[in-house]
Coordinates of C-alpha atoms in Angstrom, one line a residue:
M1 CA 15.7 -30.4 38.6
Q2 CA 12.4 -28.7 39.9
S3 CA 11.4 -28.4 43.7
Y4 CA 8.0 -27.5 45.2
R5 CA 7.1 -26.3 48.6
A6 CA 4.0 -26.1 50.5
G7 CA 2.9 -24.2 53.7
E8 CA 2.7 -20.4 53.4
Q9 CA 0.9 -19.8 50.0
H10 CA -2.3 -19.0 51.7
R11 CA -0.8 -15.9 53.4
D12 CA -0.4 -14.1 49.9
M13 CA -3.8 -14.5 48.8
L14 CA -5.7 -11.5 47.4
M15 CA -9.3 -10.8 47.9
S16 CA -11.6 -13.3 45.9
D17 CA -8.8 -14.6 43.8
H18 CA -8.0 -17.9 45.6
W19 CA -10.6 -20.6 46.1
N20 CA -10.0 -24.1 47.0
F21 CA -11.9 -27.2 48.5
Y22 CA -11.5 -29.6 51.3
P23 CA -13.4 -32.5 52.5
L24 CA -14.9 -32.9 56.1
L25 CA -17.8 -34.1 58.0
V26 CA -20.9 -31.9 58.6
D27 CA -23.3 -33.2 61.2
G28 CA -21.7 -36.6 61.0
E29 CA -22.3 -36.7 57.0
P30 CA -19.5 -36.4 54.4
A31 CA -19.3 -33.0 53.1
S32 CA -17.2 -31.0 50.7
I33 CA -16.7 -27.3 51.1
F34 CA -15.5 -24.9 48.3
V35 CA -14.4 -21.4 49.7
D36 CA -12.8 -18.1 49.0
L37 CA -9.5 -18.4 51.0
G38 CA -8.4 -15.1 49.6
I39 CA -10.9 -13.0 51.2
A40 CA -9.7 -14.1 54.6
R41 CA -7.1 -11.2 54.4
V42 CA -10.0 -8.6 54.7
A43 CA -12.8 -10.6 56.5
P44 CA -15.1 -9.4 58.0
V45 CA -15.9 -6.7 55.4
A46 CA -17.9 -4.2 57.4
K47 CA -20.0 -2.9 54.4
F48 CA -21.4 -6.5 54.0
P49 CA -22.8 -7.3 57.5
N50 CA -25.4 -9.7 56.6
M51 CA -25.0 -13.4 55.6
A52 CA -27.4 -14.9 53.1
Y53 CA -27.8 -18.4 52.0
L54 CA -29.3 -20.4 49.0
R55 CA -30.0 -24.0 49.7
V56 CA -30.4 -26.1 46.5
R57 CA -31.7 -29.6 46.9
M58 CA -29.7 -31.8 44.1
N59 CA -31.7 -33.9 42.0
H60 CA -29.2 -36.8 41.6
P61 CA -26.9 -36.8 44.7
R62 CA -24.6 -39.8 45.4
E63 CA -25.7 -42.1 48.0
D64 CA -23.3 -40.4 50.5
G65 CA -25.1 -37.1 49.8
L66 CA -22.4 -35.5 47.8
S67 CA -22.7 -34.4 44.2
S68 CA -22.8 -36.9 41.5
Q69 CA -21.0 -36.8 38.1
Q70 CA -24.3 -37.0 36.5
E71 CA -25.2 -33.6 37.7
F72 CA -21.8 -31.9 37.8
D73 CA -22.1 -29.7 34.6
T74 CA -25.6 -28.6 35.7
L75 CA -24.5 -27.5 39.3
V76 CA -21.5 -25.6 38.0
A77 CA -23.8 -23.8 35.4
L78 CA -26.4 -23.1 38.3
E79 CA -23.7 -21.8 40.5
K80 CA -22.2 -19.4 37.9
D81 CA -25.7 -18.2 37.1
V82 CA -26.6 -17.4 40.8
A83 CA -23.2 -15.8 41.5
K84 CA -23.5 -13.6 38.6
T85 CA -26.9 -12.5 39.4
I86 CA -26.0 -11.7 43.0
G87 CA -22.8 -9.9 42.3
S88 CA -23.9 -7.9 39.5
N89 CA -24.7 -4.6 41.6
G90 CA -21.7 -4.8 43.7
R91 CA -23.7 -5.3 46.9
A92 CA -23.0 -8.9 47.6
L93 CA -19.9 -11.2 48.0
Y94 CA -20.3 -14.9 47.1
V95 CA -17.8 -16.6 49.6
G96 CA -18.3 -20.3 49.4
R97 CA -20.5 -23.3 49.3
N98 CA -21.1 -26.7 51.2
T99 CA -22.2 -29.7 49.7
S100 CA -23.5 -32.5 51.9
S101 CA -26.7 -34.5 52.7
G102 CA -28.0 -34.1 49.2
N103 CA -27.9 -30.3 49.4
R104 CA -25.7 -27.6 48.0
D105 CA -25.7 -24.5 50.0
F106 CA -24.2 -21.3 48.7
Y107 CA -23.2 -18.5 51.0
F108 CA -23.1 -14.6 50.5
Y109 CA -22.3 -11.6 52.5
T110 CA -24.3 -8.5 51.6
N111 CA -25.9 -5.2 52.3
D112 CA -28.7 -5.5 49.8
P113 CA -31.9 -5.9 51.5
S114 CA -33.5 -7.5 48.4
I115 CA -31.0 -10.3 48.1
E116 CA -33.6 -13.0 48.8
A117 CA -35.7 -11.7 46.1
K118 CA -32.7 -11.9 43.7
L119 CA -31.9 -15.4 44.7
I120 CA -35.5 -16.4 44.1
E121 CA -35.3 -14.6 40.6
A122 CA -32.0 -16.3 39.9
M123 CA -33.6 -19.8 40.7
E124 CA -36.4 -19.2 38.1
N125 CA -34.0 -20.4 35.5
W126 CA -33.6 -23.6 37.4
P127 CA -37.2 -24.8 37.8
S128 CA -36.3 -28.5 38.4
F129 CA -34.5 -27.7 41.7
Q130 CA -36.2 -27.2 45.0
F131 CA -34.5 -24.5 47.1
Q132 CA -34.8 -22.3 50.2
T133 CA -33.1 -19.0 51.2
G134 CA -32.5 -17.0 54.3
T135 CA -30.7 -14.2 55.7
R136 CA -29.3 -13.0 59.2
L137 CA -27.1 -10.3 60.6
D138 CA -23.5 -11.6 60.9
R139 CA -21.2 -8.7 61.3
E140 CA -18.3 -10.8 62.4
W141 CA -18.6 -13.3 59.5
S142 CA -19.0 -16.2 61.9
T143 CA -20.4 -18.5 59.2
Y144 CA -17.4 -17.9 57.0
W145 CA -14.7 -18.2 59.8
G146 CA -16.5 -20.9 62.0
F147 CA -18.0 -23.1 59.2
L148 CA -16.6 -22.4 55.7
H149 CA -12.9 -21.4 56.4
P150 CA -10.8 -24.6 56.9
S151 CA -8.9 -25.2 60.2
P152 CA -5.2 -24.9 60.2
E153 CA -4.6 -28.5 59.8
D154 CA -7.0 -28.5 56.8
L155 CA -5.1 -25.6 55.4
Q156 CA -2.0 -27.6 55.6
R157 CA -3.7 -30.5 53.7
I158 CA -5.0 -28.1 51.0
G159 CA -1.4 -26.8 50.7
N160 CA 0.0 -30.4 50.5
R161 CA -2.5 -31.3 47.9
D162 CA -1.8 -28.3 45.8
V163 CA 2.0 -29.3 45.7
I164 CA 1.3 -32.8 45.1
D165 CA -0.9 -31.9 42.0
R166 CA 2.2 -29.7 40.7
L167 CA 4.4 -32.7 41.3
L168 CA 2.1 -34.9 39.3
E169 CA 1.8 -32.3 36.6
N170 CA 5.5 -32.6 36.1
G171 CA 5.7 -36.5 35.7
D172 CA 6.5 -37.2 39.5
H173 CA 6.2 -40.6 40.9
I174 CA 4.9 -39.6 44.3
D175 CA 5.1 -43.1 45.5
R176 CA 8.9 -42.9 45.5
P177 CA 10.9 -42.1 48.7
R178 CA 13.1 -39.1 48.4
K179 CA 14.5 -36.4 50.8
I180 CA 11.8 -34.2 51.9
D181 CA 12.9 -30.8 53.2
H182 CA 10.8 -29.2 56.1
F183 CA 10.7 -25.8 57.7
A184 CA 9.5 -24.4 61.1
V185 CA 9.9 -21.2 63.1
F186 CA 10.0 -20.5 66.6
K187 CA 9.6 -17.4 68.9
T188 CA 12.7 -18.3 71.2
P189 CA 15.8 -20.5 70.7
T190 CA 14.6 -22.6 73.7
D191 CA 11.4 -23.5 71.8
R192 CA 13.4 -24.2 68.7
D193 CA 15.5 -26.5 70.7
Q194 CA 12.6 -28.3 72.3
F195 CA 11.2 -29.0 68.7
A196 CA 14.7 -30.1 67.5
R197 CA 14.9 -32.9 70.2
Y198 CA 11.6 -34.2 68.8
I199 CA 12.3 -34.3 65.3
L200 CA 15.8 -35.9 65.9
A201 CA 13.9 -38.6 67.8
Q202 CA 11.6 -39.3 64.8
G203 CA 14.6 -39.8 62.3
Y204 CA 14.9 -36.3 60.8
S205 CA 18.3 -34.7 60.2
V206 CA 18.7 -30.8 61.0
S207 CA 20.3 -29.0 58.1
Q208 CA 20.3 -25.5 59.3
E209 CA 19.2 -23.1 62.0
R210 CA 18.4 -19.4 61.1
D211 CA 17.8 -16.4 63.4
A212 CA 15.8 -14.0 61.1
S213 CA 15.1 -11.6 64.1
E214 CA 15.0 -11.6 67.8
F215 CA 11.4 -13.0 67.6
E216 CA 12.0 -15.6 64.8
Y217 CA 14.1 -18.6 65.0
G218 CA 14.0 -20.9 62.0
I219 CA 14.9 -24.6 61.6
E220 CA 15.3 -26.5 58.4
F221 CA 15.3 -30.3 58.6
D222 CA 14.8 -33.4 56.3
R223 CA 14.0 -37.0 56.1
T224 CA 13.4 -39.6 53.5
D225 CA 9.6 -40.1 52.9
R226 CA 7.0 -40.5 50.3
P227 CA 5.0 -37.5 49.1
D228 CA 2.0 -39.5 48.7
Q229 CA 2.1 -39.9 52.6
I230 CA 2.8 -36.3 53.3
D231 CA -0.4 -35.4 55.1
E232 CA 0.3 -37.8 58.0
I233 CA 3.9 -36.5 58.2
T234 CA 3.1 -32.8 58.0
I235 CA 0.1 -32.9 60.6
D236 CA 2.3 -34.5 63.1
L237 CA 4.9 -31.8 62.6
Y238 CA 2.5 -29.0 62.8
R239 CA 1.0 -30.2 66.0
N240 CA 4.4 -30.6 67.6
A241 CA 5.7 -27.3 66.5
K242 CA 2.7 -25.9 68.2
V243 CA 3.5 -27.6 71.3
S244 CA 6.9 -25.9 71.2
N245 CA 5.2 -22.6 70.5
G246 CA 6.1 -22.5 66.9
D247 CA 4.7 -22.7 63.4
Y248 CA 5.4 -25.5 61.0
D249 CA 6.2 -23.7 57.8
G250 CA 6.0 -26.0 55.0
W251 CA 7.9 -28.7 53.1
G252 CA 9.6 -29.1 49.6
C253 CA 11.0 -31.7 47.4
V254 CA 12.5 -32.5 44.1
V255 CA 10.6 -34.1 41.2
E256 CA 11.3 -37.8 40.8
D257 CA 10.4 -38.7 37.2

């Protein structure tokens, strides 16, 4: 019997080896961001102080402004081509893209003063696409942290989705109710007790309390729920753990095949 857990995997990412996507609204329009989460461990990178972007106008966007299946393979090939060209000299990092309003915007951090010329050169291979480029000084990586990087709640949803995908890969029926274990940590026993009162009122059972150190007080608890409804459940737990000065630390369950 296999069990899977979500919640803290993003803390162990290495630079540029963990990418993921999430949906959101940008300027009130549907959007999808694909971002290098691994680089968050070292960002901002001082030797790459400038942000550069490439905005590509999609030729066949969906009615909602997102990318279409019709153009999927072409956009993937374009992205690989541009990223390879820009990263070939080690003077730029590709950190993410946003797709919305009929555009696909690629973002880089760089110390290369010729990066716009390189982006224009890369787009010579894609003459059917309209595009524009730009750069600005961004030593704090505000575009990465303030726009591309997901919020804590979006990070939780990403972790939920990753675990759901693994459950499905193992033949799970995610609409079947089963015991789901949850974990949270707090700075004081008083904070933990406050959270415990909340979850008990919501029908959870506390299975264990652990004192890892004088600054970390853990609690394990469970309730019968459906994994396909996990986002609503975990966001509520995340928010209420914050109210009690703690951190929701993820969830786990067994496969129901």
